[in-house]
Amino acid sequence: MSDSPQPYRVLARKYRPRNFRELIGQDAMVQTLGNAIRRGRLAHAFLMTGVRGVGKTSTARLIAKALNCIGPDGQGGPTIDPCGVCEPCMAIAEGRHIDVVEMDAASHTGVDDVREIIEAVRYAAVSARYKIYIIDEVHMLSKNAFNALLKTLEEPPAHVKFLFATTEVNKVPVTVLSRCQRFDLRRIPAEMLAGHFAHVVEAEQVAAEPDALSLIAQAAEGSARDGLSILDQAIAHAEMGEGEPMVTAAQVREMLGLSDRGSTRRLLGLLLEGDTAALLGGVRDQYALGVEPLSLMRGLLELVHAVTLVKAGRDIATPGQSDEERGALADWASQIGFGPLHRLWQLMLKGHDEVATAALPIEACEMALLRVMHAATMPDPSDLARMLQGGVPAAAPALPGQAPAAAAPAPEPASSLPASFEDLIEAFWQKSKGHLAQEMHDCVGIIRYDPPMLEYRGTASLSPDFATRIIPALREVTGVAWTVTQGEGEAQPTLLANEQRQLADSRAAILETPVVKAAMDAFPDAELVHSDEPEQWSAEA
């Protein structure tokens, strides 16, 4: 009877680092640990923090190996380069060492789980140099569990080491952080990840285009585990030829729903030229190919950022960057000023956020790009200021391929504008903008009201997007462009606060009248309430 085949191990597990040399992107931490081990300055507790997939738990296991390695001859001591062949190294790698205890805090959050550790640390290690406790996602422990662990963590026995790993270090109490030696594991650069993936596909006897590995590395966002999981999927997605499977950039883009860089450059070119029909057609073509609208917006954002960096004089050339892309970036950087570039970035960033939450993503993407295109001819803030002061601004700088905006006329006189803030709110009610009117009434305190200028200070309950909503609404209600600023100076009370104060004063005055005082003394449980009729009070027993 033949042996059953070994089950397939995913790449993220198969290529987990077995020693510190294979731990990529964390050289500073490895150097610090190496120096500490060589000098015998070992902390009793270590905390590894960083985003998912950068090697926190793997580092904890490697530290356990380093501290308990005895070498091939059984005579070795702690080392930054564990042999991997001695019994402690092999047992730790296989997860069966009795003195290396791993605990997932996400499923062991209570004080009882920590109490077991506290009781066990009193006993010496069975077969290792150090008894080691690895607690993953330590921030998930309850407050009581952390408190129970504090004393042991501060003064553990000499044979015990604690190794903590977390993705959310801000949730770990400061009292715990202060008792640990902390290592912040960095995101792994995309170039380093691509090189690592090249070694992996070679070991797996799989062919892969360099551009495909670069795309996977960028999609991994600094996480080796995420990248290996995507690579695993890409190998499964690759077509089998006569020989080994071939992972291509086109297949990776299709699998991840990414737009290729050439298509993104063409879309940005159409946007800058103001070609509405061609832009919308290009967006729909990408959508038909499986490109997600959010990915499309992100690609355009990355391209605008790259143009801005080139204009700022930064060399952003990468090994996989084509001559065509370098030329396009340099050409745009020479034609577009910093002001329009910043405006492009802000408008696209807003569009990206809208697409991320939209019920109709592709429609939201089209509308966002159309807004970017037509907002390019808006005047700069300095021109708007001159408009408000009665001057006529110069034409706004246009993007390449677009006609400059015509000079805007001077604003109309403000003599017919609402004379007071109360009148302005009444105008909003008359224009069926009751929600904004109520918000202004309840949450806005006036610092300065000088139409068409409004400076205010909002209460804590004022919505964060109030300023962006009030400016177009003021133009619609009054027919004039307003300058609206949120100040920090002393402001008048809100209209709601004034009404509440007047109501309280009226109530206090009524309660002080002899008749009401006598009635309240006679009926201790009576209460003075305000009726629906204006300025009417009544007593209820």
Coordinates of C-alpha atoms in Angstrom, one line a residue:
M1 CA 0.0 0.0 0.0
S2 CA 1.5 3.3 -1.1
D3 CA 1.9 6.2 1.3
S4 CA -0.8 9.0 0.9
P5 CA 0.6 12.2 -0.7
Q6 CA 1.5 15.1 1.6
P7 CA -1.2 17.8 1.7
Y8 CA -0.3 21.0 0.0
R9 CA 1.1 23.7 2.2
V10 CA 0.3 27.3 1.1
L11 CA 3.3 29.5 0.3
A12 CA 2.7 31.8 3.3
R13 CA 3.4 28.8 5.6
K14 CA 5.9 27.0 3.5
Y15 CA 8.2 30.0 3.2
R16 CA 7.9 31.3 6.8
P17 CA 11.4 32.4 7.8
R18 CA 13.4 29.7 9.5
N19 CA 16.1 32.0 10.7
F20 CA 16.9 35.7 11.0
R21 CA 18.7 35.7 7.6
E22 CA 15.4 34.8 6.0
L23 CA 13.4 37.6 7.8
I24 CA 13.3 40.3 5.2
G25 CA 12.9 44.0 5.8
Q26 CA 13.7 44.1 9.5
D27 CA 17.5 44.6 9.6
A28 CA 17.4 47.1 12.4
M29 CA 15.6 44.8 14.8
V30 CA 17.8 41.8 13.9
Q31 CA 20.9 43.9 14.6
T32 CA 19.5 45.1 18.0
L33 CA 18.6 41.5 19.0
G34 CA 22.0 40.2 17.9
N35 CA 23.9 42.8 19.9
A36 CA 21.7 42.1 23.0
I37 CA 22.3 38.3 22.8
R38 CA 26.1 38.7 22.3
R39 CA 26.4 41.1 25.2
G40 CA 24.0 39.1 27.5
R41 CA 21.6 42.1 27.8
L42 CA 18.4 40.2 27.2
A43 CA 15.1 41.8 28.2
H44 CA 12.6 39.7 30.1
A45 CA 9.7 40.8 27.8
F46 CA 9.6 41.7 24.1
L47 CA 6.8 43.4 22.2
M48 CA 6.6 43.1 18.4
T49 CA 4.2 45.5 16.7
G50 CA 3.4 46.2 13.0
V51 CA 0.9 45.7 10.3
R52 CA -0.3 42.2 9.4
G53 CA 2.1 39.9 7.7
V54 CA 5.5 41.6 8.4
G55 CA 6.8 38.8 10.6
K56 CA 5.7 39.5 14.2
T57 CA 4.8 35.9 15.3
S58 CA 7.6 34.5 13.1
T59 CA 10.0 36.8 14.9
A60 CA 8.8 35.7 18.3
R61 CA 9.4 32.0 17.3
L62 CA 12.9 32.9 16.0
I63 CA 13.7 34.6 19.3
A64 CA 12.5 31.5 21.1
K65 CA 14.9 29.5 18.9
A66 CA 17.8 31.9 19.4
L67 CA 17.4 31.8 23.2
N68 CA 17.1 28.0 23.5
C69 CA 19.5 26.8 20.7
I70 CA 22.1 24.4 22.0
G71 CA 24.0 24.0 18.7
P72 CA 24.6 20.7 16.7
D73 CA 27.0 19.5 19.4
G74 CA 24.6 20.3 22.3
Q75 CA 27.1 22.8 23.9
G76 CA 26.0 26.1 22.3
G77 CA 24.5 29.1 24.0
P78 CA 22.0 31.8 23.0
T79 CA 22.8 33.0 19.5
I80 CA 21.3 35.3 16.8
D81 CA 22.0 32.5 14.3
P82 CA 20.3 29.3 15.7
C83 CA 21.4 26.1 14.1
G84 CA 18.0 24.8 13.2
V85 CA 19.1 21.1 13.7
C86 CA 19.3 20.7 17.5
E87 CA 16.3 19.3 19.3
P88 CA 15.1 22.6 20.8
C89 CA 15.3 24.3 17.4
M90 CA 13.4 21.5 15.6
A91 CA 10.8 21.2 18.3
I92 CA 10.1 25.0 18.4
A93 CA 9.9 25.0 14.5
E94 CA 7.3 22.2 14.7
G95 CA 5.4 23.8 17.5
R96 CA 5.8 20.9 19.9
H97 CA 8.3 22.2 22.5
I98 CA 6.9 21.8 26.0
D99 CA 8.6 25.0 27.3
V100 CA 7.5 27.3 24.4
V101 CA 3.8 28.1 25.0
E102 CA 1.9 30.0 22.3
M103 CA -1.4 31.6 23.2
D104 CA -3.9 33.5 21.0
A105 CA -5.2 36.4 23.1
A106 CA -8.1 36.8 20.7
S107 CA -9.6 33.5 22.0
H108 CA -8.1 33.6 25.5
T109 CA -9.0 37.1 26.8
G110 CA -9.9 36.5 30.4
V111 CA -8.1 36.8 33.7
D112 CA -8.4 33.0 34.2
D113 CA -6.2 32.4 31.1
V114 CA -3.6 34.7 32.4
R115 CA -3.8 33.1 35.9
E116 CA -2.7 29.8 34.4
I117 CA 0.5 31.5 33.0
I118 CA 1.1 33.2 36.4
E119 CA 0.9 29.8 38.2
A120 CA 3.1 28.0 35.6
V121 CA 6.0 30.5 35.6
R122 CA 7.0 29.5 39.1
Y123 CA 8.2 26.2 37.8
A124 CA 11.5 25.8 36.0
A125 CA 11.7 24.9 32.3
V126 CA 11.5 21.1 31.6
S127 CA 14.1 20.8 28.9
A128 CA 15.0 24.2 27.6
R129 CA 17.2 27.1 28.8
Y130 CA 14.2 29.5 29.0
K131 CA 10.5 28.9 29.4
I132 CA 8.9 31.2 26.8
Y133 CA 5.4 32.5 26.5
I134 CA 4.3 33.8 23.1
I135 CA 1.0 35.8 23.2
D136 CA -0.3 36.8 19.8
E137 CA -2.7 39.7 19.4
V138 CA -2.0 40.7 23.0
H139 CA -4.1 43.8 22.8
M140 CA -7.2 41.6 22.9
L141 CA -6.6 40.7 26.6
S142 CA -9.1 42.2 28.9
K143 CA -8.2 45.0 31.3
N144 CA -8.4 42.6 34.3
A145 CA -6.1 40.2 32.5
F146 CA -3.5 42.9 31.9
N147 CA -3.7 43.9 35.5
A148 CA -3.2 40.4 36.7
L149 CA -0.1 40.0 34.4
L150 CA 1.6 43.2 35.5
K151 CA 3.5 42.0 38.6
T152 CA 4.7 38.8 36.9
L153 CA 5.7 40.8 33.8
E154 CA 7.7 43.3 35.8
E155 CA 9.6 40.7 37.9
P156 CA 9.4 37.3 36.2
P157 CA 11.7 34.5 37.3
A158 CA 15.1 34.4 35.5
H159 CA 14.1 31.4 33.4
V160 CA 11.0 33.0 31.9
K161 CA 10.7 35.3 28.8
F162 CA 7.5 36.9 27.5
L163 CA 7.1 37.6 23.7
F164 CA 4.1 39.6 22.7
A165 CA 2.8 40.4 19.2
T166 CA 0.1 42.9 18.2
T167 CA -1.2 44.8 15.3
E168 CA -2.8 47.5 17.5
V169 CA -0.2 48.7 19.9
N170 CA -2.3 51.7 20.9
K171 CA -4.7 49.3 22.7
V172 CA -2.0 47.9 24.9
P173 CA -1.9 49.6 28.3
V174 CA 1.1 51.9 28.9
T175 CA 1.9 50.0 32.1
V176 CA 2.5 46.9 29.9
L177 CA 4.4 48.8 27.2
S178 CA 6.8 50.3 29.8
R179 CA 7.8 46.8 30.9
C180 CA 8.6 45.5 27.5
Q181 CA 11.4 46.0 24.9
R182 CA 9.5 47.2 21.9
F183 CA 10.3 46.5 18.3
D184 CA 8.3 48.2 15.5
L185 CA 8.4 46.0 12.5
R186 CA 8.3 48.0 9.3
R187 CA 6.3 47.5 6.2
I188 CA 8.4 45.6 3.7
P189 CA 9.3 47.7 0.6
A190 CA 7.7 46.6 -2.7
E191 CA 11.1 46.1 -4.4
M192 CA 12.3 43.8 -1.6
L193 CA 9.0 41.8 -1.7
A194 CA 9.3 41.4 -5.5
G195 CA 12.8 40.1 -5.1
H196 CA 11.6 37.6 -2.4
F197 CA 8.8 36.5 -4.6
A198 CA 11.3 35.9 -7.4
H199 CA 13.2 33.4 -5.2
V200 CA 9.9 31.7 -4.2
V201 CA 8.7 31.1 -7.8
E202 CA 12.1 29.8 -8.7
A203 CA 12.0 27.3 -5.8
E204 CA 8.4 26.4 -6.8
Q205 CA 9.6 25.8 -10.4
V206 CA 7.2 28.4 -11.7
A207 CA 8.0 31.1 -14.3
A208 CA 6.8 34.7 -13.6
E209 CA 7.2 38.0 -15.4
P210 CA 9.0 40.7 -13.4
D211 CA 6.0 43.0 -13.9
A212 CA 3.7 40.4 -12.5
L213 CA 5.8 40.1 -9.3
S214 CA 5.9 43.9 -9.0
L215 CA 2.1 44.1 -9.2
I216 CA 1.7 41.4 -6.5
A217 CA 4.3 43.2 -4.3
Q218 CA 2.4 46.5 -4.7
A219 CA -0.9 44.8 -3.9
A220 CA 0.6 43.3 -0.8
E221 CA 1.0 46.8 0.8
G222 CA 4.2 45.8 2.7
S223 CA 2.9 42.4 4.0
A224 CA 4.9 39.4 3.1
R225 CA 2.1 37.0 4.0
D226 CA -0.5 38.9 1.9
G227 CA 1.9 38.9 -1.0
L228 CA 2.6 35.2 -0.8
S229 CA -1.2 34.5 -0.6
I230 CA -1.7 36.6 -3.7
L231 CA 1.2 34.8 -5.4
D232 CA -0.3 31.4 -4.5
Q233 CA -3.5 32.5 -6.2
A234 CA -1.7 33.8 -9.2
I235 CA 0.2 30.5 -9.7
A236 CA -3.2 28.7 -9.5
H237 CA -4.6 31.2 -12.0
A238 CA -1.7 30.8 -14.4
E239 CA -2.1 28.9 -17.6
M240 CA -0.2 25.6 -18.0
G241 CA 2.0 25.4 -21.0
E242 CA 4.2 22.6 -22.2
G243 CA 6.5 23.2 -19.3
E244 CA 6.1 25.1 -16.1
P245 CA 3.2 27.5 -15.4
M246 CA 3.7 31.1 -16.4
V247 CA 2.5 34.0 -14.2
T248 CA 2.0 37.0 -16.4
A249 CA 1.3 40.7 -15.5
A250 CA -1.9 40.6 -17.6
Q251 CA -3.2 37.6 -15.6
V252 CA -2.4 39.3 -12.3
R253 CA -4.2 42.5 -13.4
E254 CA -7.2 40.5 -14.4
M255 CA -7.2 38.5 -11.2
L256 CA -6.9 41.5 -8.9
G257 CA -9.1 43.8 -11.0
L258 CA -6.2 46.2 -11.6
S259 CA -5.8 48.7 -14.5
D260 CA -2.5 48.6 -16.3
R261 CA -0.4 51.7 -15.9
G262 CA -0.6 52.5 -19.7
S263 CA -4.4 52.6 -19.5
T264 CA -4.3 54.8 -16.4
R265 CA -1.9 57.2 -18.1
R266 CA -4.3 57.4 -21.1
L267 CA -7.2 58.2 -18.8
L268 CA -5.3 60.9 -17.0
G269 CA -4.3 62.4 -20.4
L270 CA -7.9 62.4 -21.5
L271 CA -9.0 64.1 -18.3
L272 CA -6.3 66.8 -18.6
E273 CA -7.3 67.4 -22.2
G274 CA -11.0 67.8 -21.3
D275 CA -12.2 65.1 -23.7
T276 CA -15.4 64.1 -21.9
A277 CA -16.7 61.5 -24.3
A278 CA -13.4 59.7 -24.7
L279 CA -12.8 59.8 -20.9
L280 CA -16.2 58.2 -20.1
G281 CA -15.6 55.7 -22.9
G282 CA -12.2 54.8 -21.4
V283 CA -13.6 54.4 -17.9
R284 CA -16.4 52.0 -19.2
D285 CA -13.8 50.0 -21.2
Q286 CA -11.7 49.5 -18.1
Y287 CA -14.8 48.5 -16.1
A288 CA -15.8 46.0 -18.8
L289 CA -12.3 44.4 -18.4
G290 CA -13.0 43.8 -14.7
V291 CA -11.1 46.8 -13.3
E292 CA -12.8 48.0 -10.1
P293 CA -13.8 51.7 -10.0
L294 CA -12.0 52.1 -6.7
S295 CA -8.8 50.6 -8.2
L296 CA -9.2 53.0 -11.1
M297 CA -9.4 56.1 -8.8
R298 CA -6.4 54.8 -6.8
G299 CA -4.3 54.4 -10.0
L300 CA -5.1 58.0 -11.0
L301 CA -4.2 59.3 -7.5
E302 CA -0.9 57.5 -7.6
L303 CA -0.2 59.0 -11.1
V304 CA -1.0 62.5 -9.9
H305 CA 1.2 62.0 -6.9
A306 CA 4.0 60.8 -9.1
V307 CA 3.7 63.9 -11.4
T308 CA 3.9 66.1 -8.3
L309 CA 7.0 64.4 -7.0
V310 CA 8.7 64.8 -10.4
K311 CA 7.8 68.5 -10.5
A312 CA 9.3 68.8 -7.0
G313 CA 12.6 67.4 -8.3
R314 CA 12.4 64.0 -6.8
D315 CA 13.8 61.0 -8.8
I316 CA 11.1 58.3 -8.6
A317 CA 12.4 56.1 -11.4
T318 CA 12.1 52.3 -10.6
P319 CA 13.7 49.4 -12.4
G320 CA 10.3 48.3 -13.9
Q321 CA 9.4 51.8 -15.1
S322 CA 9.1 52.2 -18.9
D323 CA 10.7 55.0 -20.9
E324 CA 7.1 56.0 -22.0
E325 CA 6.0 56.4 -18.4
R326 CA 9.1 58.5 -17.4
G327 CA 8.5 60.7 -20.4
A328 CA 4.8 61.2 -19.7
L329 CA 5.5 62.1 -16.1
A330 CA 8.2 64.6 -17.0
D331 CA 6.0 66.2 -19.7
W332 CA 3.0 66.7 -17.3
A333 CA 5.3 68.0 -14.6
S334 CA 6.7 70.7 -17.0
Q335 CA 3.2 71.8 -18.1
I336 CA 1.1 71.7 -14.8
G337 CA 1.7 74.1 -11.9
F338 CA 1.7 73.0 -8.3
G339 CA -1.7 74.7 -7.7
P340 CA -3.6 72.7 -10.3
L341 CA -1.8 69.5 -9.2
H342 CA -2.9 70.1 -5.6
R343 CA -6.4 70.8 -6.8
L344 CA -6.4 67.6 -8.9
W345 CA -5.2 65.6 -5.9
Q346 CA -7.8 67.0 -3.5
L347 CA -10.7 66.5 -6.0
M348 CA -9.6 62.9 -6.8
L349 CA -9.1 62.0 -3.2
K350 CA -12.7 63.2 -2.5
G351 CA -13.9 61.2 -5.5
H352 CA -12.0 58.1 -4.2
D353 CA -13.8 58.3 -0.9
E354 CA -17.1 58.7 -2.6
V355 CA -16.6 55.7 -4.8
A356 CA -15.6 53.6 -1.8
T357 CA -19.0 54.2 -0.1
A358 CA -21.2 54.6 -3.2
A359 CA -24.2 52.4 -3.9
L360 CA -23.3 52.8 -7.6
P361 CA -19.5 52.7 -7.8
I362 CA -18.9 53.0 -11.5
E363 CA -21.5 55.9 -11.8
A364 CA -19.8 57.6 -8.8
C365 CA -16.4 57.2 -10.5
E366 CA -17.7 58.8 -13.7
M367 CA -19.3 61.7 -11.8
A368 CA -16.1 62.3 -9.8
L369 CA -13.9 62.4 -12.9
L370 CA -16.3 64.8 -14.6
R371 CA -16.2 67.0 -11.6
V372 CA -12.4 66.9 -11.7
M373 CA -12.4 67.9 -15.3
H374 CA -14.8 70.8 -15.0
A375 CA -13.4 72.1 -11.7
A376 CA -10.0 72.6 -13.5
T377 CA -11.3 76.0 -14.8
M378 CA -12.4 77.3 -11.4
P379 CA -10.6 80.4 -10.2
D380 CA -7.9 80.1 -7.5
P381 CA -8.7 81.1 -3.9
S382 CA -6.8 84.4 -4.3
D383 CA -9.0 85.2 -7.3
L384 CA -12.1 84.4 -5.3
A385 CA -10.9 86.8 -2.6
R386 CA -10.6 89.6 -5.2
M387 CA -14.1 88.8 -6.4
L388 CA -15.5 89.2 -3.0
Q389 CA -13.7 92.5 -2.6
G390 CA -15.2 93.8 -5.8
G391 CA -12.3 93.2 -8.1
V392 CA -12.2 91.2 -11.3
P393 CA -9.8 88.3 -11.2
A394 CA -7.6 87.1 -14.0
A395 CA -8.5 83.9 -15.8
A396 CA -7.8 80.8 -13.8
P397 CA -4.9 78.7 -15.0
A398 CA -6.2 75.8 -17.1
L399 CA -4.8 72.3 -17.2
P400 CA -3.0 71.2 -20.4
G401 CA -5.4 70.9 -23.3
Q402 CA -8.2 72.9 -21.6
A403 CA -9.2 76.4 -22.4
P404 CA -8.6 78.9 -19.6
A405 CA -11.7 80.1 -17.7
A406 CA -13.1 83.5 -18.6
A407 CA -12.6 86.3 -16.1
A408 CA -15.5 86.2 -13.6
P409 CA -17.6 89.3 -13.3
A410 CA -17.6 91.3 -10.1
P411 CA -20.2 90.2 -7.5
E412 CA -23.5 91.9 -7.1
P413 CA -23.9 94.5 -4.3
A414 CA -24.8 93.0 -1.0
S415 CA -27.3 95.6 0.1
S416 CA -30.2 93.2 -0.3
L417 CA -28.6 90.5 1.8
P418 CA -30.2 89.4 5.1
A419 CA -29.4 92.1 7.7
S420 CA -29.0 89.7 10.6
F421 CA -28.1 86.1 11.2
E422 CA -31.7 85.5 12.3
D423 CA -32.9 86.9 8.9
L424 CA -30.5 84.6 7.1
I425 CA -31.9 81.6 8.9
E426 CA -35.4 82.7 8.0
A427 CA -34.4 83.0 4.3
F428 CA -33.1 79.3 4.5
W429 CA -36.5 78.2 5.8
Q430 CA -38.3 80.1 3.0
K431 CA -36.0 78.3 0.4
S432 CA -37.0 74.9 1.8
K433 CA -33.6 74.3 3.4
G434 CA -34.9 73.5 6.8
H435 CA -32.2 71.0 7.8
L436 CA -29.4 73.6 7.3
A437 CA -31.6 76.3 8.9
Q438 CA -32.1 74.2 12.0
E439 CA -28.4 73.3 12.2
M440 CA -27.5 77.0 12.0
H441 CA -30.1 77.8 14.7
D442 CA -29.0 75.1 17.1
C443 CA -25.2 74.7 16.6
V444 CA -23.7 77.9 15.2
G445 CA -22.4 80.8 17.2
I446 CA -21.6 84.0 15.3
I447 CA -18.2 85.6 15.7
R448 CA -18.7 88.1 12.8
Y449 CA -21.7 88.6 10.5
D450 CA -21.0 91.1 7.7
P451 CA -22.7 90.0 4.5
P452 CA -21.4 88.4 2.4
M453 CA -18.9 87.4 5.1
L454 CA -19.7 84.9 7.9
E455 CA -17.3 83.9 10.6
Y456 CA -18.6 81.4 13.1
R457 CA -17.8 78.9 15.8
G458 CA -19.6 75.6 15.9
T459 CA -20.7 73.6 18.9
A460 CA -19.5 70.0 19.4
S461 CA -22.7 68.7 17.8
L462 CA -22.1 70.6 14.5
S463 CA -21.6 68.2 11.7
P464 CA -17.9 68.1 10.4
D465 CA -19.0 68.8 6.8
F466 CA -21.1 71.9 7.7
A467 CA -18.7 74.4 5.9
T468 CA -18.7 72.4 2.7
R469 CA -22.5 72.4 2.6
I470 CA -23.2 75.9 3.7
I471 CA -21.1 77.7 1.1
P472 CA -23.1 76.5 -2.0
A473 CA -26.3 76.8 0.0
L474 CA -25.6 80.5 0.7
R475 CA -25.0 81.2 -2.9
E476 CA -28.3 79.4 -3.8
V477 CA -30.3 81.2 -1.2
T478 CA -28.9 84.8 -1.6
G479 CA -27.5 84.7 -5.2
V480 CA -24.1 85.9 -3.9
A481 CA -20.8 84.1 -3.2
W482 CA -20.0 84.2 0.5
T483 CA -16.7 84.0 2.5
V484 CA -17.3 81.5 5.3
T485 CA -14.6 80.8 7.9
Q486 CA -14.6 78.8 11.1
G487 CA -12.9 80.9 13.8
E488 CA -11.6 80.2 17.3
G489 CA -12.5 83.6 18.8
E490 CA -15.3 84.5 21.2
A491 CA -18.6 83.8 19.6
Q492 CA -22.2 84.8 20.5
P493 CA -24.3 82.1 22.0
T494 CA -26.3 80.0 19.5
L495 CA -29.9 81.0 18.9
L496 CA -31.0 77.8 20.6
A497 CA -28.9 78.7 23.7
N498 CA -30.4 82.2 23.8
E499 CA -33.9 80.7 23.7
Q500 CA -33.1 78.2 26.4
R501 CA -31.6 81.0 28.6
Q502 CA -34.7 83.2 28.1
L503 CA -36.9 80.3 28.9
A504 CA -35.0 79.5 32.1
D505 CA -35.1 83.2 33.1
S506 CA -38.8 83.4 32.6
R507 CA -39.4 80.2 34.6
A508 CA -37.3 81.5 37.5
A509 CA -39.1 84.8 37.5
I510 CA -42.5 83.0 37.6
L511 CA -41.4 80.7 40.4
E512 CA -40.5 83.8 42.5
T513 CA -44.0 85.3 42.3
P514 CA -45.9 85.1 45.6
V515 CA -48.9 83.2 44.1
V516 CA -46.8 80.5 42.5
K517 CA -44.6 80.1 45.5
A518 CA -47.7 79.6 47.7
A519 CA -49.1 77.1 45.2
M520 CA -45.8 75.2 45.1
D521 CA -45.6 75.1 48.9
A522 CA -49.2 73.7 49.0
F523 CA -48.5 71.1 46.4
P524 CA -44.9 70.0 46.7
D525 CA -45.2 67.5 43.8
A526 CA -46.4 70.1 41.4
E527 CA -44.2 71.1 38.4
L528 CA -44.1 74.2 36.3
V529 CA -44.3 73.4 32.6
H530 CA -44.2 75.4 29.4
S531 CA -47.2 75.0 27.2
D532 CA -47.3 75.0 23.4
E533 CA -48.6 78.6 23.4
P534 CA -45.8 81.1 23.3
E535 CA -44.7 82.4 26.7
Q536 CA -47.5 80.4 28.5
W537 CA -46.8 78.5 31.6
S538 CA -49.0 76.2 33.6
A539 CA -48.7 74.1 36.8
E540 CA -49.3 70.4 36.8
A541 CA -49.7 68.3 39.9

